[in-house]
Coordinates of N, CA and C in Angstrom, one line a residue:
M1072 N 394.2 63.1 80.3 CA 394.7 62.1 81.3 C 396.1 61.6 80.3
V1073 N 396.6 61.2 80.7 CA 398.2 60.2 79.2 C 397.8 58.7 79.9
V1074 N 397.7 57.9 78.7 CA 396.9 56.9 78.9 C 399.1 55.6 78.4
E1075 N 399.5 55.1 78.7 CA 400.5 54.5 78.6 C 399.9 53.4 77.9
N1076 N 399.0 53.0 78.0 CA 399.2 51.0 77.6 C 397.1 51.3 76.5
L1077 N 398.0 51.3 75.2 CA 396.7 51.2 74.4 C 396.0 49.8 74.6
S1078 N 395.8 48.7 75.5 CA 395.3 47.4 75.3 C 393.5 47.5 75.8
A1079 N 393.2 46.6 74.9 CA 391.7 46.8 75.7 C 391.1 46.2 76.8
S1080 N 392.1 46.1 78.2 CA 392.0 46.2 79.6 C 391.8 47.4 79.8
T1081 N 393.1 48.1 79.2 CA 393.1 49.9 79.6 C 392.1 50.9 79.3
V1082 N 391.8 50.4 77.9 CA 390.9 51.2 76.7 C 389.7 51.6 77.3
V1083 N 389.2 50.6 77.2 CA 387.5 50.0 77.5 C 386.9 50.5 78.5
P1084 N 387.7 50.3 79.4 CA 387.1 51.2 80.7 C 387.5 52.2 81.2
I1085 N 388.3 52.5 81.2 CA 388.4 54.7 80.3 C 386.7 54.9 79.8
L1086 N 386.9 54.7 78.5 CA 385.9 54.8 77.7 C 384.7 54.7 78.4
K1087 N 383.8 54.0 79.0 CA 382.6 52.7 79.6 C 382.5 54.4 80.5
E1088 N 384.0 55.3 81.5 CA 383.4 55.7 82.3 C 383.1 57.2 81.8
N1089 N 383.5 57.4 80.6 CA 383.4 58.6 80.4 C 382.2 59.0 78.9
I1090 N 381.9 58.2 78.5 CA 381.0 58.2 77.4 C 379.8 58.0 78.0
A1091 N 378.9 58.8 77.9 CA 377.3 57.9 78.0 C 376.9 56.9 77.0
K1092 N 376.0 55.5 78.1 CA 375.8 54.3 77.3 C 374.9 55.3 76.0
E1093 N 374.4 55.9 76.1 CA 373.1 56.4 75.2 C 374.0 56.8 73.9
A1094 N 375.0 57.2 74.2 CA 376.2 57.8 73.2 C 376.1 56.5 71.9
R1095 N 376.3 57.0 71.1 CA 376.3 56.6 69.4 C 378.2 56.5 69.3
V1096 N 378.7 55.2 68.8 CA 380.2 55.7 69.6 C 380.9 55.4 67.9
L1097 N 381.8 56.0 67.9 CA 382.3 55.5 66.3 C 383.3 55.3 66.5
T1098 N 384.5 54.7 66.1 CA 386.0 54.3 65.9 C 386.4 53.6 64.8
D1099 N 387.6 53.4 64.3 CA 388.0 52.2 63.4 C 388.2 51.1 63.6
D1100 N 388.9 50.3 63.3 CA 389.0 48.7 63.6 C 389.8 48.4 64.7
A1101 N 390.8 49.2 65.3 CA 391.4 49.4 66.4 C 390.7 47.8 67.4
G1102 N 392.0 46.7 67.1 CA 390.8 45.5 68.0 C 390.8 45.7 69.3
Q1103 N 391.0 47.0 70.1 CA 390.6 47.4 71.2 C 389.3 47.8 71.2
Y1104 N 388.8 48.4 70.6 CA 387.4 48.7 70.1 C 386.3 48.0 69.9
H1105 N 386.9 46.7 69.4 CA 385.4 45.3 69.1 C 384.5 45.0 70.7
Y1106 N 385.6 45.3 71.5 CA 385.0 45.4 73.0 C 383.5 46.3 73.2
L1107 N 383.6 47.4 72.2 CA 382.2 48.5 73.0 C 380.9 47.9 72.6
C1108 N 380.7 47.6 71.7 CA 379.7 47.2 70.7 C 378.4 46.6 71.6
D1109 N 378.0 46.5 73.0 CA 377.4 45.9 74.0 C 377.0 47.1 75.3
D1110 N 378.2 47.7 75.1 CA 378.1 49.1 76.2 C 377.4 50.6 76.0
F1111 N 377.4 50.9 74.0 CA 376.6 51.8 73.6 C 375.3 51.4 72.6
S1112 N 374.9 52.7 73.3 CA 373.1 52.2 71.8 C 373.6 52.3 70.7
E1113 N 375.2 52.7 69.9 CA 375.6 51.9 69.0 C 376.6 52.1 68.7
H1114 N 377.6 51.3 68.2 CA 378.8 51.3 67.6 C 379.4 50.8 66.3
G1115 N 379.5 51.9 65.7 CA 379.7 52.4 63.9 C 381.5 51.8 63.9
V1116 N 381.9 51.3 62.9 CA 382.8 51.0 62.5 C 383.2 51.5 60.9
V1117 N 384.7 52.2 60.9 CA 385.7 52.2 59.8 C 386.6 51.8 59.9
R1118 N 386.6 50.8 58.9 CA 388.0 49.9 58.8 C 388.9 50.3 57.6
H1119 N 389.7 51.3 58.8 CA 390.9 51.4 58.4 C 392.5 51.2 57.4
S1120 N 392.0 49.2 58.1 CA 392.6 48.1 57.7 C 392.2 48.0 56.3
K1121 N 391.2 48.4 56.1 CA 390.7 47.4 54.5 C 390.4 49.0 53.5
G1122 N 391.4 50.6 54.4 CA 391.3 51.8 53.0 C 389.6 51.9 52.7
E1123 N 389.3 52.0 54.1 CA 387.5 51.9 54.3 C 387.7 53.5 55.3
Y1124 N 387.1 54.4 54.5 CA 387.1 55.6 55.9 C 385.9 56.4 55.8
I1125 N 385.1 55.8 55.3 CA 383.6 56.4 55.4 C 382.8 55.0 55.5
H1126 N 382.1 54.3 56.1 CA 381.3 53.3 56.4 C 380.9 53.4 55.0
P1127 N 380.9 52.5 54.2 CA 379.8 52.2 52.9 C 378.8 52.0 52.3
E1128 N 377.8 51.7 53.8 CA 376.2 52.3 54.2 C 375.5 53.4 54.4
D1129 N 376.6 54.0 55.5 CA 376.2 54.4 56.5 C 377.4 55.7 56.6
C1130 N 377.2 57.2 55.4 CA 378.2 58.1 55.8 C 378.4 58.5 56.8
S1131 N 377.4 58.2 57.6 CA 377.6 58.8 58.7 C 378.3 58.3 60.1
I1132 N 378.8 57.5 59.9 CA 379.9 56.7 60.2 C 381.2 56.7 59.4
H1133 N 382.5 58.0 60.8 CA 383.0 58.1 60.5 C 384.3 58.7 61.6
T1134 N 385.3 58.6 60.9 CA 386.5 59.1 62.3 C 387.2 60.6 62.2
N1135 N 386.6 61.2 61.4 CA 387.2 62.0 60.2 C 386.3 63.2 61.4
T1136 N 385.6 63.9 62.3 CA 385.8 65.1 63.1 C 386.7 64.6 64.5
V1137 N 387.0 63.3 65.1 CA 388.4 63.0 65.7 C 389.6 62.9 65.3
E1138 N 389.6 62.7 64.1 CA 391.1 63.1 63.5 C 391.3 64.5 62.9
G1139 N 390.3 65.3 63.0 CA 389.9 66.5 62.3 C 391.2 67.6 64.0
Y1140 N 390.2 66.9 65.0 CA 390.8 67.7 66.1 C 391.9 67.2 66.7
F1141 N 392.6 65.6 66.8 CA 393.9 65.8 67.0 C 394.2 66.4 66.3
S1142 N 394.5 66.7 64.5 CA 395.5 67.2 63.7 C 395.6 69.1 64.4
I1143 N 394.5 69.3 64.8 CA 394.8 70.6 65.4 C 395.3 70.6 66.7
F1144 N 394.8 69.8 67.6 CA 395.5 70.2 68.7 C 397.0 69.8 68.4
K1145 N 398.1 68.4 68.0 CA 398.9 68.6 67.2 C 399.7 69.8 67.1
R1146 N 399.3 70.0 65.7 CA 399.9 71.0 65.8 C 399.6 72.7 66.7
G1147 N 398.8 73.0 67.4 CA 399.1 73.3 68.4 C 400.4 73.4 69.6
M1148 N 400.1 72.3 70.1 CA 401.4 71.6 70.4 C 402.8 71.2 70.3
R1149 N 402.7 71.9 68.3 CA 404.5 72.1 68.5 C 404.3 73.9 67.9
G1150 N 403.4 73.9 68.1 CA 403.3 76.2 68.1 C 403.0 76.3 66.9
V1151 N 402.6 75.5 65.4 CA 402.1 75.5 64.5 C 400.9 75.7 64.2
Y1152 N 400.5 77.1 64.4 CA 398.9 77.4 64.0 C 398.4 77.9 62.9
Q1153 N 397.3 77.8 62.1 CA 397.0 78.2 60.5 C 396.9 79.7 61.1
H1154 N 396.2 80.2 59.7 CA 396.1 82.0 59.9 C 395.2 82.1 58.7
C1155 N 394.3 83.0 58.7 CA 393.0 82.8 58.0 C 392.8 84.4 58.3
G1156 N 393.6 85.1 56.5 CA 393.2 86.5 56.9 C 392.0 86.8 56.4
Q1157 N 391.4 87.9 57.4 CA 390.2 88.6 57.1 C 389.4 88.5 55.5
Q1158 N 390.2 88.5 54.7 CA 390.1 88.8 53.0 C 389.9 87.5 52.7
H1159 N 389.7 86.4 53.3 CA 389.9 85.1 53.1 C 388.4 84.1 53.5
L1160 N 388.0 85.0 54.7 CA 387.3 84.0 55.4 C 385.9 83.4 54.6
H1161 N 385.6 83.8 54.0 CA 384.1 83.7 52.7 C 384.5 82.3 52.2
R1162 N 385.9 82.2 51.5 CA 386.5 81.3 51.2 C 386.6 80.2 52.0
T1163 N 386.1 80.1 53.5 CA 386.6 78.9 54.4 C 385.3 79.1 55.2
L1164 N 384.4 80.0 55.9 CA 383.4 79.9 56.4 C 382.0 79.5 55.7
P1165 N 380.7 79.3 56.8 CA 379.7 80.0 55.2 C 379.3 81.2 55.9
S1166 N 378.5 81.9 55.1 CA 378.7 83.0 55.0 C 378.1 84.1 57.0
S1167 N 377.0 83.0 57.0 CA 376.2 83.4 58.5 C 377.3 83.4 59.3
I1168 N 378.7 82.4 59.4 CA 379.6 82.5 60.5 C 380.4 83.8 59.9
S1169 N 380.5 83.9 58.7 CA 381.6 85.1 58.0 C 381.6 86.4 58.4
D1170 N 380.0 86.3 58.8 CA 379.6 87.8 58.8 C 379.6 88.2 60.5
T1171 N 379.5 87.1 61.6 CA 379.8 87.2 62.5 C 381.1 87.7 62.8
V1172 N 382.0 87.0 62.8 CA 383.4 86.8 62.7 C 383.7 89.0 62.4
T1173 N 383.4 88.9 60.9 CA 383.4 90.2 60.5 C 383.0 91.5 61.1
G1174 N 382.4 90.8 61.4 CA 381.4 92.1 62.4 C 380.2 93.3 61.3

């Protein structure tokens, strides 16, 4: 889905429709997300506008996961994929996964 308008009146209904009410939602401090606090079981916020990227009191509140996902997605859209040779997998993956991949 492409969303042309990022206002709260556009974004919030889409989020409510696609995220379970029992979910823990983690966002940055963009204005349209302020309206989510009553719609989900928990709404954790990091304040990027103040240089905060991990919540100072709860390190499980961050947006790194979604930012990493979109970083990979954008590289894929541009056709720029990263490659890691088998000889370097032990440096990037836990050994149990590396062993599975290398067989």
